[in-house]
PDB file of C-alpha atoms and ligand atoms in Angstrom:
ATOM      1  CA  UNK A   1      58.075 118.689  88.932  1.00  0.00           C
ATOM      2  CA  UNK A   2      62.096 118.366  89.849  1.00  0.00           C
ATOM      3  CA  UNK A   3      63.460 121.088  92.590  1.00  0.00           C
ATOM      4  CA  UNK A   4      65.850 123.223  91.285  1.00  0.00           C
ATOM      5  CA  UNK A   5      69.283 123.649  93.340  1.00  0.00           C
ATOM      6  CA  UNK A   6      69.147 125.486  96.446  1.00  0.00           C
ATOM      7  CA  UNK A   7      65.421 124.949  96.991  1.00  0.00           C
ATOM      8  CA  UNK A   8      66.570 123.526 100.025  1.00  0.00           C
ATOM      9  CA  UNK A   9      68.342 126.801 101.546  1.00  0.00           C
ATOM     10  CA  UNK A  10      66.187 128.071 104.417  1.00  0.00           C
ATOM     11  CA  UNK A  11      64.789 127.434 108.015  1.00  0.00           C
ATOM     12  CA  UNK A  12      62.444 125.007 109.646  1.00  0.00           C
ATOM     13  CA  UNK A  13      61.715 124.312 113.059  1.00  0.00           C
ATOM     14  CA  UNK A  14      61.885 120.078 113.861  1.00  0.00           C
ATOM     15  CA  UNK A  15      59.448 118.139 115.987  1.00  0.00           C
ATOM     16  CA  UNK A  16      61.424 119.094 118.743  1.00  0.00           C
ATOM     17  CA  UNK A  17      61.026 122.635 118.755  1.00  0.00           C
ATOM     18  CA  UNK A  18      64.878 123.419 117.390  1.00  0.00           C
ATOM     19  CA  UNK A  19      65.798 125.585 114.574  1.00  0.00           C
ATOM     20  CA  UNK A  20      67.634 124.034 112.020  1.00  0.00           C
ATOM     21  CA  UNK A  21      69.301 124.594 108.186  1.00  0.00           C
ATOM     22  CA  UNK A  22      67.555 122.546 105.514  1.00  0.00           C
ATOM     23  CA  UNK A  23      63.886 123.246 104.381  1.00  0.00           C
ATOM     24  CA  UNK A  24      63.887 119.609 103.164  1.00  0.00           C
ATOM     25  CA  UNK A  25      66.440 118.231 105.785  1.00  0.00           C
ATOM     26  CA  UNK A  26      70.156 118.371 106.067  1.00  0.00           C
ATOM     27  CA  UNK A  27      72.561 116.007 104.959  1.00  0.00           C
ATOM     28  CA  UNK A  28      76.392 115.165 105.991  1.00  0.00           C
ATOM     29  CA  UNK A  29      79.588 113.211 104.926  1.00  0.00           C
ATOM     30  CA  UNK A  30      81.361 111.140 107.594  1.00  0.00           C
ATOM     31  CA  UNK A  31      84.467 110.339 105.472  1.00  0.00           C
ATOM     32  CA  UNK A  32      86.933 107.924 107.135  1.00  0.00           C
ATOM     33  CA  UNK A  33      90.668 106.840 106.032  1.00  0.00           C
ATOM     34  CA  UNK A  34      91.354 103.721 107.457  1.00  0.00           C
ATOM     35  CA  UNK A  35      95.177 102.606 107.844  1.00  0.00           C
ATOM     36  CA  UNK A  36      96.985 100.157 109.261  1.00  0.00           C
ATOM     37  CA  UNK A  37      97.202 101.597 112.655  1.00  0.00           C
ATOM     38  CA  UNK A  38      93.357 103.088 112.762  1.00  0.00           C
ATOM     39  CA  UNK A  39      90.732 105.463 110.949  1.00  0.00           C
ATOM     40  CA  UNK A  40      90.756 109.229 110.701  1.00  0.00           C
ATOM     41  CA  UNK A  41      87.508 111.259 110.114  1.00  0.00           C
ATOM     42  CA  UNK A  42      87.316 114.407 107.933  1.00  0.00           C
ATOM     43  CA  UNK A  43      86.064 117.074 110.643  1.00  0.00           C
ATOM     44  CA  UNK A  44      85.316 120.717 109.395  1.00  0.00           C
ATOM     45  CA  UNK A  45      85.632 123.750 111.871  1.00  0.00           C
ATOM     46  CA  UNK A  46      82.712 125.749 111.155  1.00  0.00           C
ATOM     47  CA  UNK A  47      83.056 129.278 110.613  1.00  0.00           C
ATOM     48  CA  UNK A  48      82.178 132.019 113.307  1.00  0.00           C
ATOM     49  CA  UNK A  49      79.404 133.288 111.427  1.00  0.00           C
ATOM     50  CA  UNK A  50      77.700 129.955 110.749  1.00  0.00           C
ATOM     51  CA  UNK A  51      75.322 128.426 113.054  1.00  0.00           C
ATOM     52  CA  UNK A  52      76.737 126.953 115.706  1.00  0.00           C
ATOM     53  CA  UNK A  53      79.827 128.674 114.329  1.00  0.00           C
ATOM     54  CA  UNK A  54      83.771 127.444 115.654  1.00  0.00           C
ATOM     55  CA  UNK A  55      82.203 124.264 116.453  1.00  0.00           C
ATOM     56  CA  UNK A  56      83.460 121.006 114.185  1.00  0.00           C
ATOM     57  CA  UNK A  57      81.122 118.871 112.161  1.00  0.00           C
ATOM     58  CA  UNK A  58      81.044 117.100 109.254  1.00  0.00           C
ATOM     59  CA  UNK A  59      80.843 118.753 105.919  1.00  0.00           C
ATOM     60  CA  UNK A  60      77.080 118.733 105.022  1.00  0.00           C
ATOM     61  CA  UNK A  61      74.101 120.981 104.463  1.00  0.00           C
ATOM     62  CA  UNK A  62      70.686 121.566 103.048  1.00  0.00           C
ATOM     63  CA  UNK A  63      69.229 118.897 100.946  1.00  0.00           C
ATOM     64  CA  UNK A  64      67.636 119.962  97.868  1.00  0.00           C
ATOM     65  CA  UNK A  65      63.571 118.819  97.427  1.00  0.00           C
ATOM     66  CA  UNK A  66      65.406 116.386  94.717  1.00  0.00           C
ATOM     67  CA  UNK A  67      67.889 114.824  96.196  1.00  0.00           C
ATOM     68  CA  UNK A  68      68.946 111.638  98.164  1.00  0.00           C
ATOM     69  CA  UNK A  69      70.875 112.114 101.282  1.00  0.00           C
ATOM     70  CA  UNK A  70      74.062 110.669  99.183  1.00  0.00           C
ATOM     71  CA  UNK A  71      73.713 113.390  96.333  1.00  0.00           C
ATOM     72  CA  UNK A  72      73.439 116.361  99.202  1.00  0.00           C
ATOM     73  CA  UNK A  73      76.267 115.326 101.288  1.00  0.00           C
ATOM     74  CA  UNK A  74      78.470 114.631  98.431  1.00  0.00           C
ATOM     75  CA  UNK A  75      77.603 118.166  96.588  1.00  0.00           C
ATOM     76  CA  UNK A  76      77.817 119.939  99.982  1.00  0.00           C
ATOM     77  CA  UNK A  77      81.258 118.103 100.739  1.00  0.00           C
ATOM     78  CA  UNK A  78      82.415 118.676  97.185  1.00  0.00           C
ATOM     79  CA  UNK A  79      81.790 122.390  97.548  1.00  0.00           C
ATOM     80  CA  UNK A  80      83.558 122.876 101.049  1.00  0.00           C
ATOM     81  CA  UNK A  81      86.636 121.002 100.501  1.00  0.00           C
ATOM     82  CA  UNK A  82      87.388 120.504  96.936  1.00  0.00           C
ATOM     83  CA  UNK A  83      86.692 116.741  97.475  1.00  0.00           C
ATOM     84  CA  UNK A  84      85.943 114.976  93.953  1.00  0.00           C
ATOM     85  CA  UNK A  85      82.688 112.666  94.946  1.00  0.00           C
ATOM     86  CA  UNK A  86      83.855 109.784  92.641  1.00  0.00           C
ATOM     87  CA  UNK A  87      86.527 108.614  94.692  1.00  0.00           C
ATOM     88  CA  UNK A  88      84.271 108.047  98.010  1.00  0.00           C
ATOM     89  CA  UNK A  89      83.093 104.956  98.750  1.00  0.00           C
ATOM     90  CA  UNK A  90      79.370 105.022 100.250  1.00  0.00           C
ATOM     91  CA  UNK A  91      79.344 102.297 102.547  1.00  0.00           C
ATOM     92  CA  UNK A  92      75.737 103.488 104.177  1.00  0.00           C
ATOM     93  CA  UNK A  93      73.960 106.085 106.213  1.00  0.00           C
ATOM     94  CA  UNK A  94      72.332 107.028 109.480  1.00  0.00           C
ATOM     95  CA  UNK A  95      68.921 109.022 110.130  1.00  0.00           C
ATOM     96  CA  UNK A  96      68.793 111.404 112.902  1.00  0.00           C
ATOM     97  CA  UNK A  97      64.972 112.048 113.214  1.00  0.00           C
ATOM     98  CA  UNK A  98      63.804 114.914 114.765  1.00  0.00           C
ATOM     99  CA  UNK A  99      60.136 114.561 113.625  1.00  0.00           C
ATOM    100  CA  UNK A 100      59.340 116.815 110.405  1.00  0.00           C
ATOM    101  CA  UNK A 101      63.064 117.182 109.997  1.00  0.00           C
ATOM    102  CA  UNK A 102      65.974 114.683 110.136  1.00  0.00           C
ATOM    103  CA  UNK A 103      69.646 115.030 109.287  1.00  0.00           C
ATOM    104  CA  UNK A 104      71.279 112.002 107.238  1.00  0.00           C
ATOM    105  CA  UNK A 105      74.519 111.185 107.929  1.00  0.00           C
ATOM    106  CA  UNK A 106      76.320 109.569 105.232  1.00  0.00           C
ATOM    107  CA  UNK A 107      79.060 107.115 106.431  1.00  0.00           C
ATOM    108  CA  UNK A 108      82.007 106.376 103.561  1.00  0.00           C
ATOM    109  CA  UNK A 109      85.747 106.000 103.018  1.00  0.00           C
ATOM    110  CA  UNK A 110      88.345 107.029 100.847  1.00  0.00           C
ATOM    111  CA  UNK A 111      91.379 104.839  99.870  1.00  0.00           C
ATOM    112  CA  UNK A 112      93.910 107.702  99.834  1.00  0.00           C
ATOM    113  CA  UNK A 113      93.589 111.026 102.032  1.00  0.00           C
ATOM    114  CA  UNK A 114      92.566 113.997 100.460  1.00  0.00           C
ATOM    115  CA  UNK A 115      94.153 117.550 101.141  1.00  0.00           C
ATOM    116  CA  UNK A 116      91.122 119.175 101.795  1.00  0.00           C
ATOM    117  CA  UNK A 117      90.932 123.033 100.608  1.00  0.00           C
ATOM    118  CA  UNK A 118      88.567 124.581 102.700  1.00  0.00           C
ATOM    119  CA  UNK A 119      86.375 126.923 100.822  1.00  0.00           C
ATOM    120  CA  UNK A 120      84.075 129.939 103.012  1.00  0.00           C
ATOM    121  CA  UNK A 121      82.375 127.938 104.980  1.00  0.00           C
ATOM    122  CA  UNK A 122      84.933 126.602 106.842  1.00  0.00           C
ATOM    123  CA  UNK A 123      87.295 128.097 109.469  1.00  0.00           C
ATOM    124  CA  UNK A 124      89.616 124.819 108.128  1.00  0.00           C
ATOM    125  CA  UNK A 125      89.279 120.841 107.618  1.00  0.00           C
ATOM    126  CA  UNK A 126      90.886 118.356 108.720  1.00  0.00           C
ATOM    127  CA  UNK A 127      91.799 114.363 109.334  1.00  0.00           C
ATOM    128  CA  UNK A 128      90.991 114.426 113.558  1.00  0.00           C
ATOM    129  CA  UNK A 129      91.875 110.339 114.557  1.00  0.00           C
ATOM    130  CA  UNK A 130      89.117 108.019 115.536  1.00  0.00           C
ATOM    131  CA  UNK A 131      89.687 108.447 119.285  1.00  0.00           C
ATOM    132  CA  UNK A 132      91.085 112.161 119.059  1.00  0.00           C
ATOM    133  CA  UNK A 133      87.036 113.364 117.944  1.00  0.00           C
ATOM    134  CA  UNK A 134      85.221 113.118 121.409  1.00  0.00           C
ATOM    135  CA  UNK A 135      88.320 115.404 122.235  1.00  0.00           C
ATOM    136  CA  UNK A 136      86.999 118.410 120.209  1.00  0.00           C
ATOM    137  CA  UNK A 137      84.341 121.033 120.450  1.00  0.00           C
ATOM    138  CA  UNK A 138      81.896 119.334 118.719  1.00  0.00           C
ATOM    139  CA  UNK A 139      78.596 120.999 117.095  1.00  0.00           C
ATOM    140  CA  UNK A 140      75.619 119.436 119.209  1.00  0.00           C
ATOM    141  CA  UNK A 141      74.059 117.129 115.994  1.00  0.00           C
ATOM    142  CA  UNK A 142      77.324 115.402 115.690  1.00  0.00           C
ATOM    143  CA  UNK A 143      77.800 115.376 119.510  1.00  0.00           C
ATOM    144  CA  UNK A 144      74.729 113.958 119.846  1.00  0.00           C
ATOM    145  CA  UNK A 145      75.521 111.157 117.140  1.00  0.00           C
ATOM    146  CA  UNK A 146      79.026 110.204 117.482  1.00  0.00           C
ATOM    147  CA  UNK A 147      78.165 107.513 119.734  1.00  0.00           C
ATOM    148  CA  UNK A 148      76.397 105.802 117.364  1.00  0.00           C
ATOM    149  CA  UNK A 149      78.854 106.807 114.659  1.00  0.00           C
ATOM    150  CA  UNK A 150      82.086 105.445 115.659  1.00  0.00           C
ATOM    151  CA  UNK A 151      83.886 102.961 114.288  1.00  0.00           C
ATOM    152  CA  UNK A 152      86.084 100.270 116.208  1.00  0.00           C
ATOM    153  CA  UNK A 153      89.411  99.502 114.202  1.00  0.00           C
ATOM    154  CA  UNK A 154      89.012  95.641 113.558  1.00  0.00           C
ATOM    155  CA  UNK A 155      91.170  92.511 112.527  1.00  0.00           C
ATOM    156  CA  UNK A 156      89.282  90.541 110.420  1.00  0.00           C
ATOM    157  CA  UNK A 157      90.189  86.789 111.300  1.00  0.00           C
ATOM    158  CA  UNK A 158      88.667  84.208 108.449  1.00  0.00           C
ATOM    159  CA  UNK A 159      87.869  80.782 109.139  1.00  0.00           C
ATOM    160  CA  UNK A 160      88.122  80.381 105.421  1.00  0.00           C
ATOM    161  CA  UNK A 161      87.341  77.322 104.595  1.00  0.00           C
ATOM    162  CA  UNK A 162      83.543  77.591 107.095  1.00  0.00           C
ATOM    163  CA  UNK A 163      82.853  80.576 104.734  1.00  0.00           C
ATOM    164  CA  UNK A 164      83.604  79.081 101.489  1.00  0.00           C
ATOM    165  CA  UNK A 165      81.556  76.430 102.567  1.00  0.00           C
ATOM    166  CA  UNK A 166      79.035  78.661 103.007  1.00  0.00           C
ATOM    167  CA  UNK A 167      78.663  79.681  99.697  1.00  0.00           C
ATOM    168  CA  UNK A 168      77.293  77.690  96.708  1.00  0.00           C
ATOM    169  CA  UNK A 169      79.290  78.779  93.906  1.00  0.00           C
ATOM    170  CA  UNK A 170      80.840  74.966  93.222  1.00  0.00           C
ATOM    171  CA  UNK A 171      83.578  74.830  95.636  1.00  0.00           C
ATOM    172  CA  UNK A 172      83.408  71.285  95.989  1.00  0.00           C
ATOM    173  CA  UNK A 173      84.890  71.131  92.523  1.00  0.00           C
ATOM    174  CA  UNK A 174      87.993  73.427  93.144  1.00  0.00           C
ATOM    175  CA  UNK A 175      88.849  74.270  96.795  1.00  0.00           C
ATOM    176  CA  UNK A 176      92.013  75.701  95.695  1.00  0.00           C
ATOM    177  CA  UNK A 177      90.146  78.011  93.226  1.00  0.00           C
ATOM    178  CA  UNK A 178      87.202  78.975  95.440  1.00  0.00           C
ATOM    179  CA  UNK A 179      89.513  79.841  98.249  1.00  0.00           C
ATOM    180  CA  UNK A 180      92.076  81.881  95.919  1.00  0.00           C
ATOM    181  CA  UNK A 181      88.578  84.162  94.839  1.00  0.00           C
ATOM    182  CA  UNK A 182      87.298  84.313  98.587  1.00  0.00           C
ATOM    183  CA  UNK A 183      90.813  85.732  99.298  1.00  0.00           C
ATOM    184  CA  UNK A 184      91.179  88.459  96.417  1.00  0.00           C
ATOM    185  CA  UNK A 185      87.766  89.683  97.806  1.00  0.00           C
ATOM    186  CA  UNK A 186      88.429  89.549 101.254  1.00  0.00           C
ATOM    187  CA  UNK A 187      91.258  91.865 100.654  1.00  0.00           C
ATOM    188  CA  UNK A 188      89.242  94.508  98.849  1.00  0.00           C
ATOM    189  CA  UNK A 189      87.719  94.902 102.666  1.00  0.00           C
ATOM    190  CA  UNK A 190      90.933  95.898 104.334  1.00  0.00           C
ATOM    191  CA  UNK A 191      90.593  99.726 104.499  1.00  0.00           C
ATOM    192  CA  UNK A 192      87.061 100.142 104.416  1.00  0.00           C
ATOM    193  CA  UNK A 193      84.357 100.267 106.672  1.00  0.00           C
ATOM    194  CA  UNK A 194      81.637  98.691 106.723  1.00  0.00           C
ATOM    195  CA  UNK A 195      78.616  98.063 109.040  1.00  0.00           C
ATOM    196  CA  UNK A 196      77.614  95.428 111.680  1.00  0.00           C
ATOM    197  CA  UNK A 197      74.073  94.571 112.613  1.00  0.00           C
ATOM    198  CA  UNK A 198      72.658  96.032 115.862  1.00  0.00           C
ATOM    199  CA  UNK A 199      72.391  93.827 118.996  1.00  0.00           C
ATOM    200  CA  UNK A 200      69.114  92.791 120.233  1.00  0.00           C
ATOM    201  CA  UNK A 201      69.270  96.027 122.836  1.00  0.00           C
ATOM    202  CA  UNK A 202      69.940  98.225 119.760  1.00  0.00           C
ATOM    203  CA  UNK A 203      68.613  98.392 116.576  1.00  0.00           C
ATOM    204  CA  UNK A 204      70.828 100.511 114.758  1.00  0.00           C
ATOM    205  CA  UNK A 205      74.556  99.526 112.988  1.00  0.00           C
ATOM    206  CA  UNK A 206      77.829  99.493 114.861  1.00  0.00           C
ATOM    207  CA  UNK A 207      80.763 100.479 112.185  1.00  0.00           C
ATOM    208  CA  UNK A 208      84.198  98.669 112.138  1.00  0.00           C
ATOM    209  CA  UNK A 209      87.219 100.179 110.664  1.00  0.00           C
ATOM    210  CA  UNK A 210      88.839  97.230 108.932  1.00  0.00           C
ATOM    211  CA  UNK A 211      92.587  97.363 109.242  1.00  0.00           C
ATOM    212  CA  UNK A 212      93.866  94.184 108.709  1.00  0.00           C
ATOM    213  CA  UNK A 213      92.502  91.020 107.478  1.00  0.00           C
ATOM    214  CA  UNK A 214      93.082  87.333 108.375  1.00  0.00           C
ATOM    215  CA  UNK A 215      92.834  84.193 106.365  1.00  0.00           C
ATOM    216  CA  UNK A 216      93.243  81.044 107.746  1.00  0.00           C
ATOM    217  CA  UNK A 217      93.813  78.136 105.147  1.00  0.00           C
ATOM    218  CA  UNK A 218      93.137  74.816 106.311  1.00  0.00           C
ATOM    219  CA  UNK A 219      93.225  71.467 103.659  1.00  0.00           C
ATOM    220  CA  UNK A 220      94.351  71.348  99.935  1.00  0.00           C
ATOM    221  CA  UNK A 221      93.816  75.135 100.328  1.00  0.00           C
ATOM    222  CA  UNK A 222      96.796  76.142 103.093  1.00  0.00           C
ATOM    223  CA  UNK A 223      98.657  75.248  99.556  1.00  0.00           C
ATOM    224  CA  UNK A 224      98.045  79.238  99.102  1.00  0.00           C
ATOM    225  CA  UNK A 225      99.609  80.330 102.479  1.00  0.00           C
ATOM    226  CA  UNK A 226     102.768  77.962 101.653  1.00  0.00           C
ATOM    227  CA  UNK A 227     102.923  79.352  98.256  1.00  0.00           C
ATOM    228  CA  UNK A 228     102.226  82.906  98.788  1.00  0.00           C
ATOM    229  CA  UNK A 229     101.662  84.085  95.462  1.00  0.00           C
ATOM    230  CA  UNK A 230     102.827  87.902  95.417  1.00  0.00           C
ATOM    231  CA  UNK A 231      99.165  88.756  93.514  1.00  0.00           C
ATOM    232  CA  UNK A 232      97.153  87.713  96.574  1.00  0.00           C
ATOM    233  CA  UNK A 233      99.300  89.704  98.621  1.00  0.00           C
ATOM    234  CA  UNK A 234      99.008  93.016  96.856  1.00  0.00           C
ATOM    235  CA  UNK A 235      96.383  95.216  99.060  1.00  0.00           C
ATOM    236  CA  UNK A 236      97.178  98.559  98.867  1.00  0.00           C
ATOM    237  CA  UNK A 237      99.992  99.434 101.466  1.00  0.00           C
ATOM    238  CA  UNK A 238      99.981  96.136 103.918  1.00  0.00           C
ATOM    239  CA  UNK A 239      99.425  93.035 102.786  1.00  0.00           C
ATOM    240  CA  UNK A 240      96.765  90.715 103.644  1.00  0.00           C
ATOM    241  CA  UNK A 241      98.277  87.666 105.758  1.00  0.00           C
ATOM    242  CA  UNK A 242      97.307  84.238 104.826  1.00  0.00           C
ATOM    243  CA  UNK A 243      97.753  81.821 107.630  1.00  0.00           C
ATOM    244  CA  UNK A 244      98.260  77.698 106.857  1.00  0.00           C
ATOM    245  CA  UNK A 245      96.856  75.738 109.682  1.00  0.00           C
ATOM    246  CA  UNK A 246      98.851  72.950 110.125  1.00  0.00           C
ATOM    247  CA  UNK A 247      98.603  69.895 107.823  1.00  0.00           C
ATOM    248  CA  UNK A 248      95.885  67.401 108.576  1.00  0.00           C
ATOM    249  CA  UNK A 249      94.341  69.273 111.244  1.00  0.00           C
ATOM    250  CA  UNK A 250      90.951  71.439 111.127  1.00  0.00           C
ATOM    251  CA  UNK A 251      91.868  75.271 111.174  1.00  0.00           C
ATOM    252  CA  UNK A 252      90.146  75.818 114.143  1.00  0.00           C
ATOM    253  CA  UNK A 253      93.051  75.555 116.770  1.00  0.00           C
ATOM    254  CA  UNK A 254      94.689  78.279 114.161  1.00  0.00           C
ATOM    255  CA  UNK A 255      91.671  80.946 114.186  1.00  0.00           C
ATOM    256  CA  UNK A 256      91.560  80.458 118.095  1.00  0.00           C
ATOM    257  CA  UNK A 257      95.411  81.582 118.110  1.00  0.00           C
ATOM    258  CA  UNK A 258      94.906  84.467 115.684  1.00  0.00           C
ATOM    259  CA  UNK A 259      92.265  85.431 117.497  1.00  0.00           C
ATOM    260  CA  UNK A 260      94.203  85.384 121.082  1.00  0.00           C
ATOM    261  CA  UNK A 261      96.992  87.405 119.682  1.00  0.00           C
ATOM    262  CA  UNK A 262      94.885  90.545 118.626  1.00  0.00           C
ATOM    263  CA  UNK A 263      92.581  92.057 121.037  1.00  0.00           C
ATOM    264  CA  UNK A 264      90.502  93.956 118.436  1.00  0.00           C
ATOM    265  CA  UNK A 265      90.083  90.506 116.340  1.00  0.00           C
ATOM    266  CA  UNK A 266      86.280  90.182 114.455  1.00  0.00           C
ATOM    267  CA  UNK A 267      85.983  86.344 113.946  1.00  0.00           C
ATOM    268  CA  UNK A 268      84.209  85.307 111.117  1.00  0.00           C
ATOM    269  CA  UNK A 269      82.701  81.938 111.310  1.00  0.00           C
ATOM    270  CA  UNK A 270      79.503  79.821 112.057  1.00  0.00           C
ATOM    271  CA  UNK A 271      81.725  77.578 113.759  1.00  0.00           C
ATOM    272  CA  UNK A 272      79.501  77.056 117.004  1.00  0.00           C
ATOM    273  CA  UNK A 273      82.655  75.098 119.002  1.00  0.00           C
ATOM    274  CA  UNK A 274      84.632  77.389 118.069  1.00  0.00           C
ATOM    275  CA  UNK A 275      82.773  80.364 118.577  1.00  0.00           C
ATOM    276  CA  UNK A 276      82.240  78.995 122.130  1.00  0.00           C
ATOM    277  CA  UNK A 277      86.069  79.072 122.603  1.00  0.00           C
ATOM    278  CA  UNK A 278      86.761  82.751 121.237  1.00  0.00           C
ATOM    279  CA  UNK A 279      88.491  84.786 123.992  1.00  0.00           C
ATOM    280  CA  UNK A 280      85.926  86.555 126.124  1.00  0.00           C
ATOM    281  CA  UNK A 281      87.019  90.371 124.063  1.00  0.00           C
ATOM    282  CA  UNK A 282      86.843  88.334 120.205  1.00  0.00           C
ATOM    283  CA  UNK A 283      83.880  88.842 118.752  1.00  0.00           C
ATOM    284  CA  UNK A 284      81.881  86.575 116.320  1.00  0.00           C
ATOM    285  CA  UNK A 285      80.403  86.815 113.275  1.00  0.00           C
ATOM    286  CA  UNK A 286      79.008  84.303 110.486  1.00  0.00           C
ATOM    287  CA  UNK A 287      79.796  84.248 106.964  1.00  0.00           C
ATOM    288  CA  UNK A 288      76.691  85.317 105.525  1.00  0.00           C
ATOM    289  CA  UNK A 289      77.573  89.128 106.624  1.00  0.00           C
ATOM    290  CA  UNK A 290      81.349  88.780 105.011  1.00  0.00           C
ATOM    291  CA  UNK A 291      79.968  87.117 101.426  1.00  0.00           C
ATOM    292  CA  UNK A 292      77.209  90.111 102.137  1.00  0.00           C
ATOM    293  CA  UNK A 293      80.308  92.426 101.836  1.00  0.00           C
ATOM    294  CA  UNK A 294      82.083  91.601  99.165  1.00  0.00           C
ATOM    295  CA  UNK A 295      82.302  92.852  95.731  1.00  0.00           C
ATOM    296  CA  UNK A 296      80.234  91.110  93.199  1.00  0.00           C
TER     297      UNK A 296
HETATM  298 ZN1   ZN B 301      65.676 119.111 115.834  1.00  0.00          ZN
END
């Protein structure tokens, strides 16, 4: 038989012995807007009466018996700040266990920032920058999770012709054309963000901010980055830059230079030489997590 809304309003007591909102769990909306200089997070200040009241958190709250972590936080966020749920992008989520309870947290963006309008909940809401939320009083869930939550603003720099190569769709045909659709969906990334796997030590995501992205054209392709046409160029707000390496040569020399020139640069390429020559603060990764990214 389906819940019924608000089935989920009431106590329980976790694995851990706290006390905490949510008979069937809790869940909560990290919303980022990512621009060209960084991402800001949509932080509510809780009010004095709630629990853990005048601390900020993320807008969130019981999950109903039917509902999916992305339905709860949506509704919850919905009803505390007049956000409308269709223009958040769900990018993924992260599960706070506490054994017999767990709070979801459900990481998204938005491509323009809302004026939230707090409703009684909330003492107020606001856009608090990426670095800025270590800086507040934060309620001791998201306190506990922000290390795990935050996201490192990131250059994307594209060997493009290594991941075009990487993906079967005919490319040897039309290396012009494949390149030209790699780029319109490469650009759709700029703004979002988006998750990397864990490292070996740790399992769980690290989340990049994408700011800027970087396509190096190498071949019959750097034809695009000599042409610029003005509808590859149209991201939302900043454009995407397309790079020509020079003619005759292999784009690697190119990527290594992009890739020297921005400190927060995510290299993405299977490239093994030239993944060996990245600066010691670049960071690597191959195209099967980019194609993984991009819209279908
Ligand atoms: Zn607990």
């Amino acid at each position: 038989m389906c819940g019924v809304r608000g089935d989920g309003d009431g106590w329980s007591t976790c694995g851990l012995g706290h006390r905490h909102w949510g008979r069937f769990g809790a869940a909560g909306l990290l919303l980022r807007h990512v621009g060209a200089e960084g991402s800001s997070v949509l932080l509510q200040h809780r009010a004095p009466w709630s629990h853990h009241g005048r601390t900020w958190g993320l807008p969130g709250g019981a999950r109903d018996s039917h509902e999916s972590p992305e339905q709860a936080a949506l509704r919850e966020a919905a009803e505390e700040s007049g956000l409308d749920p269709a223009r958040v992008r769900v990018r993924g989520r992260s599960r706070s266990d506490h054994g017999g309870w767990a709070y979801e947290t459900v990481v998204a963006d938005i491509a323009e920032r809302i004026e939230p309008v707090p409703q009684a909940e909330s003492l107020a809401l606001g856009w608090v920058a990426e670095h800025d939320v270590p800086e507040h009083p934060l309620h001791p869930g998201l306190a506990a999770a922000w290390p795990g939550l935050q996201a490192s603003a990131r250059t994307l720099v594209v060997d493009t012709a290594n991941v075009v190569g990487a993906r079967p769709d005919g490319w040897w045909r039309d290396r012009v054309g494949a390149t030209r659709r790699l780029v319109e969906q490469a650009a759709t990334l700029i703004g979002s963000v988006r998750a990397l796997p864990g490292s070996a030590a740790a399992t769980a995501p690290r989340w990049v901010a994408i700011t800027h992205v970087v396509l190096v054209l190498e071949g019959v392709a750097a034809v695009l980055a000599e042409q610029r046409p003005p509808d590859l160029l149209a991201a939302p707000g900043w454009p995407t830059r397309l790079v020509a390496a020079p003619r005759g040569t292999a784009g690697d020399a190119t990527v290594l230079a992009q890739a020297r020139n921005r400190p927060d640069a995510l290299v993405v390429s299977a490239d093994r030489g030239l993944r060996a020559a990245l600066p010691p603060q670049a960071e690597a990764i191959g195209p099967s997590w980019l194609l993984a990214q991009l819209p279908g």
